[in-house]
JSON list of C-alpha atoms in Angstrom, two decimals:
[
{"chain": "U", "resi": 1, "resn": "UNK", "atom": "CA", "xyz": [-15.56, -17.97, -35.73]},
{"chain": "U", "resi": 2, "resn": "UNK", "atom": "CA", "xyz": [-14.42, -14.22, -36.47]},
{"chain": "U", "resi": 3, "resn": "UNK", "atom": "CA", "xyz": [-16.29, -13.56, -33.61]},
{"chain": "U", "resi": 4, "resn": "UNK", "atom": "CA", "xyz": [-14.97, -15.52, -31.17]},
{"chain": "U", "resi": 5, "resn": "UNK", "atom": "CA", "xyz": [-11.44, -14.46, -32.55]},
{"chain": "U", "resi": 6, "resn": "UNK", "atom": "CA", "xyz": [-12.19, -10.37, -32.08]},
{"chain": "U", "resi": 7, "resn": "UNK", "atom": "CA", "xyz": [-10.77, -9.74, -28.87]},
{"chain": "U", "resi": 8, "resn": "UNK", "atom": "CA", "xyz": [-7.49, -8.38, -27.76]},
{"chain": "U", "resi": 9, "resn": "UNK", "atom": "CA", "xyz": [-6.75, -12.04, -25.84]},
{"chain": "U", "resi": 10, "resn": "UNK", "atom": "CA", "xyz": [-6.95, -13.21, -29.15]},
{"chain": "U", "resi": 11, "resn": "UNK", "atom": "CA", "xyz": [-4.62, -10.23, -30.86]},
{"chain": "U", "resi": 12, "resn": "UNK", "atom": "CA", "xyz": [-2.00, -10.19, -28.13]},
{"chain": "U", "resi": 13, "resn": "UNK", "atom": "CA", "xyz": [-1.49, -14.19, -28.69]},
{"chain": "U", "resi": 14, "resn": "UNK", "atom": "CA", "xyz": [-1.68, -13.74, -32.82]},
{"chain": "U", "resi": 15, "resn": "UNK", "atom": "CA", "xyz": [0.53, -10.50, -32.69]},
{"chain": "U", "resi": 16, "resn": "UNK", "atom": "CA", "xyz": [2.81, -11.32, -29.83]},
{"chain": "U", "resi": 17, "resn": "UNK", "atom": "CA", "xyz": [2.39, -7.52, -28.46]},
{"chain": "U", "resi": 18, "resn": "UNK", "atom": "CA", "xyz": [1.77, -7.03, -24.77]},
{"chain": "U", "resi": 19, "resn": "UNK", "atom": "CA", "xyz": [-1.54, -7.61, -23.44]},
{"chain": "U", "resi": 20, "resn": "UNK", "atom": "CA", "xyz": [-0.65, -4.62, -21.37]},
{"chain": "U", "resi": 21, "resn": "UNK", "atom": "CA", "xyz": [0.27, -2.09, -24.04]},
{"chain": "U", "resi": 22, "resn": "UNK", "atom": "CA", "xyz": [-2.97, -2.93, -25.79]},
{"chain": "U", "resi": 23, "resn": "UNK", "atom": "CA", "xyz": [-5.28, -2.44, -23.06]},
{"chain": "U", "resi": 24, "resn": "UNK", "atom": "CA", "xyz": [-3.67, 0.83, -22.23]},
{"chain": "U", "resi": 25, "resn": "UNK", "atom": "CA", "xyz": [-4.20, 1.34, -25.53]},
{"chain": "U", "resi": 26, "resn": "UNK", "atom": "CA", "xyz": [-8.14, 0.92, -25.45]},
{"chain": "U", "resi": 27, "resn": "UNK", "atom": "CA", "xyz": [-8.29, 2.75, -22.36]},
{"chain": "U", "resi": 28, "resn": "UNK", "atom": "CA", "xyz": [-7.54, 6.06, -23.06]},
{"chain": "U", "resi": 29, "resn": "UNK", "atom": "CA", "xyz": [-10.61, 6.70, -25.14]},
{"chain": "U", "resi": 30, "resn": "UNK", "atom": "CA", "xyz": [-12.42, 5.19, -22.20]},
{"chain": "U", "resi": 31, "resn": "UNK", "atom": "CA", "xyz": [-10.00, 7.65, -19.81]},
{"chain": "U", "resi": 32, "resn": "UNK", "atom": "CA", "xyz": [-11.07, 10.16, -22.07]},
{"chain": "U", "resi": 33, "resn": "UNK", "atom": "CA", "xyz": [-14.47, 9.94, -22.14]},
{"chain": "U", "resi": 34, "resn": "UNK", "atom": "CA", "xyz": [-14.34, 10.11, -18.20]},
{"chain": "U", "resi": 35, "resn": "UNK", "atom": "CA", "xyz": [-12.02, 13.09, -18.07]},
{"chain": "U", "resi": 36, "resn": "UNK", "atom": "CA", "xyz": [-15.13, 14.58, -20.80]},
{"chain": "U", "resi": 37, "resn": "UNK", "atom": "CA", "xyz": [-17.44, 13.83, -18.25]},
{"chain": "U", "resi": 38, "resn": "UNK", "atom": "CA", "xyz": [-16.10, 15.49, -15.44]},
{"chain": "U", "resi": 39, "resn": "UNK", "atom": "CA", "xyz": [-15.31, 18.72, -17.28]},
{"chain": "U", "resi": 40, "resn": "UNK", "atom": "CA", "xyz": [-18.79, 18.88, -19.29]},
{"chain": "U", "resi": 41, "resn": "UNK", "atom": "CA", "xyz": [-20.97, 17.86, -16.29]},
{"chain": "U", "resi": 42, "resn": "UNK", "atom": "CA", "xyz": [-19.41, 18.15, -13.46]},
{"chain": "U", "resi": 43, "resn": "UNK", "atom": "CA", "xyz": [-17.49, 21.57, -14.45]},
{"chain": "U", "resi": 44, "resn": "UNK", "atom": "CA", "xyz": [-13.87, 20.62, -13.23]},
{"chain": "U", "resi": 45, "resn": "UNK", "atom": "CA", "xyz": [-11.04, 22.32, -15.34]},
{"chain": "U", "resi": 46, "resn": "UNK", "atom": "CA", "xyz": [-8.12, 20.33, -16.34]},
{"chain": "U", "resi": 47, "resn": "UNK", "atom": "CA", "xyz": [-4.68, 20.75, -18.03]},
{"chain": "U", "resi": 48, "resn": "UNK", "atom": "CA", "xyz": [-6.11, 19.68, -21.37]},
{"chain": "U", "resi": 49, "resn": "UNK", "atom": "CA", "xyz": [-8.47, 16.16, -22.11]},
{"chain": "U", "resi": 50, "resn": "UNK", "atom": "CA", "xyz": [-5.78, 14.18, -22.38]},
{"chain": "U", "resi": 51, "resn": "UNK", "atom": "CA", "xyz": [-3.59, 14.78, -20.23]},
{"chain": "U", "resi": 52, "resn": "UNK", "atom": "CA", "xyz": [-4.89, 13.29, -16.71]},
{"chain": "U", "resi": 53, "resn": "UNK", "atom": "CA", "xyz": [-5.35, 9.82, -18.17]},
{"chain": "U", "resi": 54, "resn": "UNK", "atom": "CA", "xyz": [-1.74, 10.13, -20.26]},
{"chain": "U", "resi": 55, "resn": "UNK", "atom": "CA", "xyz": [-0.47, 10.74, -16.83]},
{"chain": "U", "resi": 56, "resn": "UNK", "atom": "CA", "xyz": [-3.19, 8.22, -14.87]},
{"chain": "U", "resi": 57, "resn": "UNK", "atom": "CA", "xyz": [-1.18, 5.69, -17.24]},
{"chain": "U", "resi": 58, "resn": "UNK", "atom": "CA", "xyz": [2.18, 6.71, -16.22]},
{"chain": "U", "resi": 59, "resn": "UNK", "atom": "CA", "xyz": [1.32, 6.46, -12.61]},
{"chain": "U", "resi": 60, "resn": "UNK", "atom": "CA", "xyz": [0.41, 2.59, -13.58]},
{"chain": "U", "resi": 61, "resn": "UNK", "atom": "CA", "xyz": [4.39, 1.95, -13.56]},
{"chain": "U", "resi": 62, "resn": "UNK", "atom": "CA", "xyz": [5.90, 5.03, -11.62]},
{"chain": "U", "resi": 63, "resn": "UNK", "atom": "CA", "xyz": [3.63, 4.13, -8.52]},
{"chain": "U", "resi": 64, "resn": "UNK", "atom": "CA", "xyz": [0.78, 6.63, -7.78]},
{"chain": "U", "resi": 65, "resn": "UNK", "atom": "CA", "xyz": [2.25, 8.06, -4.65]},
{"chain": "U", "resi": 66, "resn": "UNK", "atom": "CA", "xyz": [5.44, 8.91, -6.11]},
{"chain": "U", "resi": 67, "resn": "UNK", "atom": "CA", "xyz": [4.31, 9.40, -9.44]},
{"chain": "U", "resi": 68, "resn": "UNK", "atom": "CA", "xyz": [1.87, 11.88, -8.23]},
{"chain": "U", "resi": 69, "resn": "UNK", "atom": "CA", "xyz": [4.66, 13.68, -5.86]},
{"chain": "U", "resi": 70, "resn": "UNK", "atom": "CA", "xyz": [7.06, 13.95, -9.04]},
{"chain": "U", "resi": 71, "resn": "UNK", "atom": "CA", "xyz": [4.40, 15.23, -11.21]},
{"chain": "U", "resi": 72, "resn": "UNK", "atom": "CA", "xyz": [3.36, 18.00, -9.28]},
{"chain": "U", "resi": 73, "resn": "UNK", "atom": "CA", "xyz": [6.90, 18.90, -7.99]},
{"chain": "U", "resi": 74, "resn": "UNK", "atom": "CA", "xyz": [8.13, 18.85, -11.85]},
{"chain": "U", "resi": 75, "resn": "UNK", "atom": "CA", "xyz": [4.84, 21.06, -13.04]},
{"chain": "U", "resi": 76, "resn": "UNK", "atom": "CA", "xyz": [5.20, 23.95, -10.16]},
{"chain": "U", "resi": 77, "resn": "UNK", "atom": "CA", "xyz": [9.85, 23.88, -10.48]},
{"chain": "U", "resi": 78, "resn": "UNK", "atom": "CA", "xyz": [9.37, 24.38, -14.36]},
{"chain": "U", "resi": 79, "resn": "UNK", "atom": "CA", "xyz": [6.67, 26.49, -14.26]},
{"chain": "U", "resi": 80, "resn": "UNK", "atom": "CA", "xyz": [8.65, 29.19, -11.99]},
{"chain": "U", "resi": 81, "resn": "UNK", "atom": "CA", "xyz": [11.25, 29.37, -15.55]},
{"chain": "U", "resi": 82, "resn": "UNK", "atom": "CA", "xyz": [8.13, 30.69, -17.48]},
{"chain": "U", "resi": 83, "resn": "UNK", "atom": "CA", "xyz": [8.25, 33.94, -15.10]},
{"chain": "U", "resi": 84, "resn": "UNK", "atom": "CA", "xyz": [11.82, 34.83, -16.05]},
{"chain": "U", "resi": 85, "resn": "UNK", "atom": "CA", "xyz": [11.84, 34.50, -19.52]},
{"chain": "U", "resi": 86, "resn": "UNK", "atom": "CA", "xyz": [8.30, 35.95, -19.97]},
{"chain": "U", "resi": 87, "resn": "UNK", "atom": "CA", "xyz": [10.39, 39.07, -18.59]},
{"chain": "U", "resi": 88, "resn": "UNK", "atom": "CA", "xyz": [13.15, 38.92, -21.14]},
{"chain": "U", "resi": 89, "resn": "UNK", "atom": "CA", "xyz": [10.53, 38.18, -23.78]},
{"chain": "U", "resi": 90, "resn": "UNK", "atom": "CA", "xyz": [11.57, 34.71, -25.10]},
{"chain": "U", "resi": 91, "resn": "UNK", "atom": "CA", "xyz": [10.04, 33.46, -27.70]},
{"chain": "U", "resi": 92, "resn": "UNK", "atom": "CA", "xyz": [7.30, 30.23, -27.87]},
{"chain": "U", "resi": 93, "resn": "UNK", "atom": "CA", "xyz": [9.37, 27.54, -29.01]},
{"chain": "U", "resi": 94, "resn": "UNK", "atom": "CA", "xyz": [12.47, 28.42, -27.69]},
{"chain": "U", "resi": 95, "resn": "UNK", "atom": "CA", "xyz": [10.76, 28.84, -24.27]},
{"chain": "U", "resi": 96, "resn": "UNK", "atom": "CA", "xyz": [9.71, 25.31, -24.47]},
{"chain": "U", "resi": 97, "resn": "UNK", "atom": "CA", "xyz": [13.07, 23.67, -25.69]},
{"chain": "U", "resi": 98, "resn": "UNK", "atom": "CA", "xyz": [14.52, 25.57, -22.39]},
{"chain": "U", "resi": 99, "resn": "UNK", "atom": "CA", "xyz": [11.48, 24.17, -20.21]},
{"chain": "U", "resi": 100, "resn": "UNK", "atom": "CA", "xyz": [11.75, 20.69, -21.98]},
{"chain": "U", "resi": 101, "resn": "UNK", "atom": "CA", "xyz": [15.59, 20.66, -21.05]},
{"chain": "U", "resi": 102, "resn": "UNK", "atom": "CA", "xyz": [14.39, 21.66, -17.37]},
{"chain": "U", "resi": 103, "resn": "UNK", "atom": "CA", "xyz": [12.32, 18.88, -16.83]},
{"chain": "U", "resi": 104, "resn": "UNK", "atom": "CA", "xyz": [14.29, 15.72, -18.19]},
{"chain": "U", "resi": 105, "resn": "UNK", "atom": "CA", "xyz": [17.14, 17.25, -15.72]},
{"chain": "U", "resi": 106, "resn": "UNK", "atom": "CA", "xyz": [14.86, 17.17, -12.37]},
{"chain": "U", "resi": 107, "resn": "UNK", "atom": "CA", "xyz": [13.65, 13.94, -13.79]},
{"chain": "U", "resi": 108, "resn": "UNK", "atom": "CA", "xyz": [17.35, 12.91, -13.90]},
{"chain": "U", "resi": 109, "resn": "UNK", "atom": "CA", "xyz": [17.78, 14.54, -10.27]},
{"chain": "U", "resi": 110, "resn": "UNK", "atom": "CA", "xyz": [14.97, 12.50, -9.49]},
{"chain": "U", "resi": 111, "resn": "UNK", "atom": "CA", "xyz": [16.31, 9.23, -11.00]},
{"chain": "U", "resi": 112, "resn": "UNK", "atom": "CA", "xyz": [19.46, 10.17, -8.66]},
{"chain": "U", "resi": 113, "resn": "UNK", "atom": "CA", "xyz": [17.84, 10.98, -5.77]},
{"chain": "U", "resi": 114, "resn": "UNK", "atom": "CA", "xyz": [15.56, 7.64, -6.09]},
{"chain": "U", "resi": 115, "resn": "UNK", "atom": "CA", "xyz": [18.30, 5.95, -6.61]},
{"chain": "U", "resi": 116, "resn": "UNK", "atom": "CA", "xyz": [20.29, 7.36, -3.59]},
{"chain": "U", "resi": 117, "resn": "UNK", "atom": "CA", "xyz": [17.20, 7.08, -1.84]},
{"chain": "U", "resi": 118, "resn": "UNK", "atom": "CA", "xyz": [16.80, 3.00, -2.61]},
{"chain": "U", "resi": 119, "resn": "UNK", "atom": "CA", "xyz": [13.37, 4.22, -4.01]},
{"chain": "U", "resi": 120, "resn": "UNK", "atom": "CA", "xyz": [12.41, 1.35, -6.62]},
{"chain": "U", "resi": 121, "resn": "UNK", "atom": "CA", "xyz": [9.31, 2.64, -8.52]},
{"chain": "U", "resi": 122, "resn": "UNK", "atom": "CA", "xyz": [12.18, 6.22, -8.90]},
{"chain": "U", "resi": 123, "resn": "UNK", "atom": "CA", "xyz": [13.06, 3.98, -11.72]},
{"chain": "U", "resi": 124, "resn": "UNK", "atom": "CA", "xyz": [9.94, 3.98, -13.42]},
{"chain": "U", "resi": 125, "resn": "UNK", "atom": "CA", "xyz": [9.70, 7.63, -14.01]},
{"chain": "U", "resi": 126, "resn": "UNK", "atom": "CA", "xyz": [11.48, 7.96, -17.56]},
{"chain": "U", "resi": 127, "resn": "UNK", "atom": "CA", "xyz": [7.71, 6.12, -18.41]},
{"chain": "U", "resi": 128, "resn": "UNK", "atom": "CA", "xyz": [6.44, 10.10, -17.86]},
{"chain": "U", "resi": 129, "resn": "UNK", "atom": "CA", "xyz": [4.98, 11.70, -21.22]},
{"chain": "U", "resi": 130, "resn": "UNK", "atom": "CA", "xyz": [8.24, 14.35, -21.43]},
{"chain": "U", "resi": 131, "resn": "UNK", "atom": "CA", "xyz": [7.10, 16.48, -23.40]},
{"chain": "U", "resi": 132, "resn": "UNK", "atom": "CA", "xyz": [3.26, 16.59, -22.30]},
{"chain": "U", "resi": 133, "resn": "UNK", "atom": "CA", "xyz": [5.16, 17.53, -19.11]},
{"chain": "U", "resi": 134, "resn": "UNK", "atom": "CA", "xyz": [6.61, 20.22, -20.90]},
{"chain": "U", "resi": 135, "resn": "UNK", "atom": "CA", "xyz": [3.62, 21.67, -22.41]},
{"chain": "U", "resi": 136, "resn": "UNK", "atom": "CA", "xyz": [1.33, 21.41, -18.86]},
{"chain": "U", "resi": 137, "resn": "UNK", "atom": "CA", "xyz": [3.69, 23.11, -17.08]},
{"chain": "U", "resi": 138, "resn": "UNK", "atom": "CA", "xyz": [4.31, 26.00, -19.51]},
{"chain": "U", "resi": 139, "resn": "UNK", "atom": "CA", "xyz": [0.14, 26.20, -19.38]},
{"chain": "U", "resi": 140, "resn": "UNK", "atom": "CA", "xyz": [0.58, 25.79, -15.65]},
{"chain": "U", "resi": 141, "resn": "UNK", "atom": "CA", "xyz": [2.65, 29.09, -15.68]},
{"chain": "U", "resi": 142, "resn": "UNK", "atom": "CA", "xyz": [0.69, 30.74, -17.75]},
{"chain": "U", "resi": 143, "resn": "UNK", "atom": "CA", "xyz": [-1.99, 30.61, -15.69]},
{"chain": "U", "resi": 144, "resn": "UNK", "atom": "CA", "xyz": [-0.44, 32.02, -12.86]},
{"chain": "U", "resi": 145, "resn": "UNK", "atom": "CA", "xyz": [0.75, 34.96, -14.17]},
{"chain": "U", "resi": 146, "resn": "UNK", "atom": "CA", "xyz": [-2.64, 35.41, -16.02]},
{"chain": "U", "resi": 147, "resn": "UNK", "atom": "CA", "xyz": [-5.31, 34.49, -13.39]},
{"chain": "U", "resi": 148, "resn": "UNK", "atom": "CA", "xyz": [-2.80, 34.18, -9.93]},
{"chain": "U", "resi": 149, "resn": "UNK", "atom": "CA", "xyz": [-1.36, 31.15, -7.86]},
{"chain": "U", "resi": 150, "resn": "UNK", "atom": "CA", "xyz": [-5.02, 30.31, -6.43]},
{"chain": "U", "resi": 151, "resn": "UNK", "atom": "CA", "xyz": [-6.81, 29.66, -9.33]},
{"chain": "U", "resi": 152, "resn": "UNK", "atom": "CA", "xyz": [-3.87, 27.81, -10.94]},
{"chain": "U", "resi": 153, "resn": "UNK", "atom": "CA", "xyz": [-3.45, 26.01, -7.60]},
{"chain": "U", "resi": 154, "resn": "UNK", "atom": "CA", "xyz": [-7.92, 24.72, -8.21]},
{"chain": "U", "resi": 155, "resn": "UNK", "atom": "CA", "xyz": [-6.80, 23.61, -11.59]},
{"chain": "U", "resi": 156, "resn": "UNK", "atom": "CA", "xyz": [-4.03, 21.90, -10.55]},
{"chain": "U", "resi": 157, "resn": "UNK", "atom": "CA", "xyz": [-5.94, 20.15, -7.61]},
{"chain": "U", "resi": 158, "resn": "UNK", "atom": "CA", "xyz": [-8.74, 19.51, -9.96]},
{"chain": "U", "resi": 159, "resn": "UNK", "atom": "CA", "xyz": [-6.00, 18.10, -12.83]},
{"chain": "U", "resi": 160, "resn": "UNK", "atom": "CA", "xyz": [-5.08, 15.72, -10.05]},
{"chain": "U", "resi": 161, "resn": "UNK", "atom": "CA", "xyz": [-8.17, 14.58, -8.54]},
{"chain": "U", "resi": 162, "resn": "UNK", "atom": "CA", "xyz": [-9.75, 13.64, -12.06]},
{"chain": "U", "resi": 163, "resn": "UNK", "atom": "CA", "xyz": [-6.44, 11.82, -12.76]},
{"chain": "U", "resi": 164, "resn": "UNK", "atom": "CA", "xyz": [-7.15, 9.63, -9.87]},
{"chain": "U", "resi": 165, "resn": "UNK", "atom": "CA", "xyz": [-10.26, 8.67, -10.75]},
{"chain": "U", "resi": 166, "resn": "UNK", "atom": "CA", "xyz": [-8.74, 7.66, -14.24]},
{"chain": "U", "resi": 167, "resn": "UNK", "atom": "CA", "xyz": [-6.06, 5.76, -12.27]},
{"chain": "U", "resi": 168, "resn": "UNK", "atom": "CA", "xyz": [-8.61, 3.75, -10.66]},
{"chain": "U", "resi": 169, "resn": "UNK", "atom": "CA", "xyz": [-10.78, 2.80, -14.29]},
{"chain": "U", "resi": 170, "resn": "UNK", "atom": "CA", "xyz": [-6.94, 2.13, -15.37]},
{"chain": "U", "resi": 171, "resn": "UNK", "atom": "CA", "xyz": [-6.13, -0.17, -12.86]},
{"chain": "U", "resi": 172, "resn": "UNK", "atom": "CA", "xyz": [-9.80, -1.99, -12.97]},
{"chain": "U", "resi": 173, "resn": "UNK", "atom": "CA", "xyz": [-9.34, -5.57, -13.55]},
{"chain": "U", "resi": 174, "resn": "UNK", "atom": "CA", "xyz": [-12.83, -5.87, -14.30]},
{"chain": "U", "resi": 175, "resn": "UNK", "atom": "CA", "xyz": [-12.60, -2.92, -16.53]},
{"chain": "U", "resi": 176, "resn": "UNK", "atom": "CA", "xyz": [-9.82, -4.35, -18.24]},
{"chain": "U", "resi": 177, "resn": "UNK", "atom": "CA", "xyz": [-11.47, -7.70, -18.54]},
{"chain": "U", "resi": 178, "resn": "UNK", "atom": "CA", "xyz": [-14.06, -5.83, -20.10]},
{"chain": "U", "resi": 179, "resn": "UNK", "atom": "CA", "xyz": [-11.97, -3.91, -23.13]},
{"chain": "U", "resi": 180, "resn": "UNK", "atom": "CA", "xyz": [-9.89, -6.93, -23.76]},
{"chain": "U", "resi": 181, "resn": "UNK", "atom": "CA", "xyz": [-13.02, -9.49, -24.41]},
{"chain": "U", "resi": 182, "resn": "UNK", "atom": "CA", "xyz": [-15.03, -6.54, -26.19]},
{"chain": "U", "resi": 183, "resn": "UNK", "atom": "CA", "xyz": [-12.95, -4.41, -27.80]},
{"chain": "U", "resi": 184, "resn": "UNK", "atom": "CA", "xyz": [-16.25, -3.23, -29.88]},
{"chain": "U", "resi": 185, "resn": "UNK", "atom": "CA", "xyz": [-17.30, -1.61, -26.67]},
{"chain": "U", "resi": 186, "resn": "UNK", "atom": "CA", "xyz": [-15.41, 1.48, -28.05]},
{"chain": "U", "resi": 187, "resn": "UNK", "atom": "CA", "xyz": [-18.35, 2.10, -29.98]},
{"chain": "U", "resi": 188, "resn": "UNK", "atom": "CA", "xyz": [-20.42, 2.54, -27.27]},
{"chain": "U", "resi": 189, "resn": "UNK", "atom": "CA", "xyz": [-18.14, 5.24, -25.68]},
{"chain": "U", "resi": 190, "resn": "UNK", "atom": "CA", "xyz": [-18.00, 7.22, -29.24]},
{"chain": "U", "resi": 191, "resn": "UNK", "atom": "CA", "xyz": [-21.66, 6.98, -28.77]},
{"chain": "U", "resi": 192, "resn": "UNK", "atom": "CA", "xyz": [-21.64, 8.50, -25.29]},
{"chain": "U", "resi": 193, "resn": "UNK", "atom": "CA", "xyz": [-19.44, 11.34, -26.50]},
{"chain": "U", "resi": 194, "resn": "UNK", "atom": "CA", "xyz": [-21.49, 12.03, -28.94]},
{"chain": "U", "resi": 195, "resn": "UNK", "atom": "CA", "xyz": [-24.48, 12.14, -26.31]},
{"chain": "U", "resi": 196, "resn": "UNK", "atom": "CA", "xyz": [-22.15, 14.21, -23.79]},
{"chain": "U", "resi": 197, "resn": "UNK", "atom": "CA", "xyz": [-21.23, 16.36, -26.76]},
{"chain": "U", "resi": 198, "resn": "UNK", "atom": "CA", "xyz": [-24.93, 17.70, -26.68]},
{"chain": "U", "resi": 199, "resn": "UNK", "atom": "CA", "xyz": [-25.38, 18.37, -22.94]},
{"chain": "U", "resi": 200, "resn": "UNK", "atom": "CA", "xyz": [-27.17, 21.50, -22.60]},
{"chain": "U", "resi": 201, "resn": "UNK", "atom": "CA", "xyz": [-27.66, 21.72, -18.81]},
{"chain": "U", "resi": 202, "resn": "UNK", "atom": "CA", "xyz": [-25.81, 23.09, -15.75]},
{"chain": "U", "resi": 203, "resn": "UNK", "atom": "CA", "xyz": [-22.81, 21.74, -14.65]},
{"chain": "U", "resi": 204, "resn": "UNK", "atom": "CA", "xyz": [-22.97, 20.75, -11.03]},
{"chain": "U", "resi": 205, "resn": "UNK", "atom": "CA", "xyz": [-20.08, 23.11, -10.14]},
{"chain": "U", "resi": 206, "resn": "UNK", "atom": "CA", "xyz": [-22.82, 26.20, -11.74]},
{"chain": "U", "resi": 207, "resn": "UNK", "atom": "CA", "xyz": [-25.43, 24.64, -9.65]},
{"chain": "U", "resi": 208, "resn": "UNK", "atom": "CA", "xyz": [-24.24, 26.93, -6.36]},
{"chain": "U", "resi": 209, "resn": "UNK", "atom": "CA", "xyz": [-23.63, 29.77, -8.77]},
{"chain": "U", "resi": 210, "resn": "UNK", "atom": "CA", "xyz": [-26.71, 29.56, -10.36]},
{"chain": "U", "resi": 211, "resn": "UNK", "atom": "CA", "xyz": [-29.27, 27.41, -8.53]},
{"chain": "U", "resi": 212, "resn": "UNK", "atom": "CA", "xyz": [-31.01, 30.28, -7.06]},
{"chain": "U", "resi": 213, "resn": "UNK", "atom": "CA", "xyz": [-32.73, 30.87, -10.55]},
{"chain": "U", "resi": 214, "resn": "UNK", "atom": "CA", "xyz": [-34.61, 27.68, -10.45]},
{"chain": "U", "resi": 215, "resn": "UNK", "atom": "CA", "xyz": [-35.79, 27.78, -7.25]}
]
């Protein structure tokens, strides 16, 4: 029946697309709901909600030990070229066409150097969201010259840590056996967001800021 036919087993077969593509597909509301979660409850900061599970993705075909070593060395190198040009007053958009040039060459360095290297997942990396690259890192530098290297460095640490937990629901076979039989299960996260969206209480991170008052 129609029922038996809605799920993405089914599509993949019909359609011919990857089974892959289209559970990565499914997941990021699912990444996105987590990411939610940890900034709304738990009261970690991120580069944006979508970037940690964009990037949680990425790390599904770059490898997540070098994927995560790139990352962060291609955020903090491009982010020193916001300093400069801040200086000489450069506008928005041309900023970010010289930052966006800056990181597809270290990701071509880094292409080279894998390759020199005889690192296989190196070859994996042009799978990295280029230009979401672009933008965190130009937010990345913004934030240290606005707030300093240590609180940058938290959000940073904090971008990362929440991206591994979205690496983990990514590479869930049970999680993917889940999406892929019940594809309608997207409902249930829009429902949860919409639950989230009314949280009202302390985040756990305020809870050492501001427990003293309910006690």
């Amino acid at each position: 029946g129609i029922f038996e036919s809605f799920n993405m087993f089914h599509i993949a077969k019909a359609t011919g697309l990857s089974e892959q593509m289209l559970s990565l597909m499914i997941l990021l509301p699912f990444g996105a709901l987590l990411v939610a979660i940890f900034r709304n409850v738990v009261g970690m900061k991120t580069f944006g909600v979508f970037l940690p599970i964009l990037i949680a993705i990425s790390f599904t075909t770059t490898g997540l030990v070098f994927g995560m070593i790139s990352f962060i060395a291609v955020l903090v190198i491009i982010s020193l070229m916001h300093y400069p040009m801040l200086k000489w007053g450069v506008l928005h958009v041309p900023k970010l066409v010289v930052m966006l040039s800056g990181v597809v060459f270290l990701m071509i360095l880094l292409l080279f150097t894998g390759m020199r290297l005889d690192i296989s997942d190196a070859s994996n990396l042009t799978f990295f969201p280029i230009v979401i690259l672009t933008i965190s890192a130009e937010k990345y530098a913004r934030i240290v010259v606005e707030e300093g290297v240590g609180q940058s460095t938290r959000i940073l640490f904090q971008t990362m840590l929440v991206t591994l937990f979205c690496y983990v629901v990514v590479q869930s076979q049970m999680i993917f056996l889940l999406i892929m039989n019940f594809p309608e299960s997207l409902l249930l996260i829009a429902v949860a967001a919409l639950t989230l969206g009314k949280w009202i209480g302390l985040r756990i991170a305020e809870y050492r800021r501001f427990g003293w008052i309910l006690s």
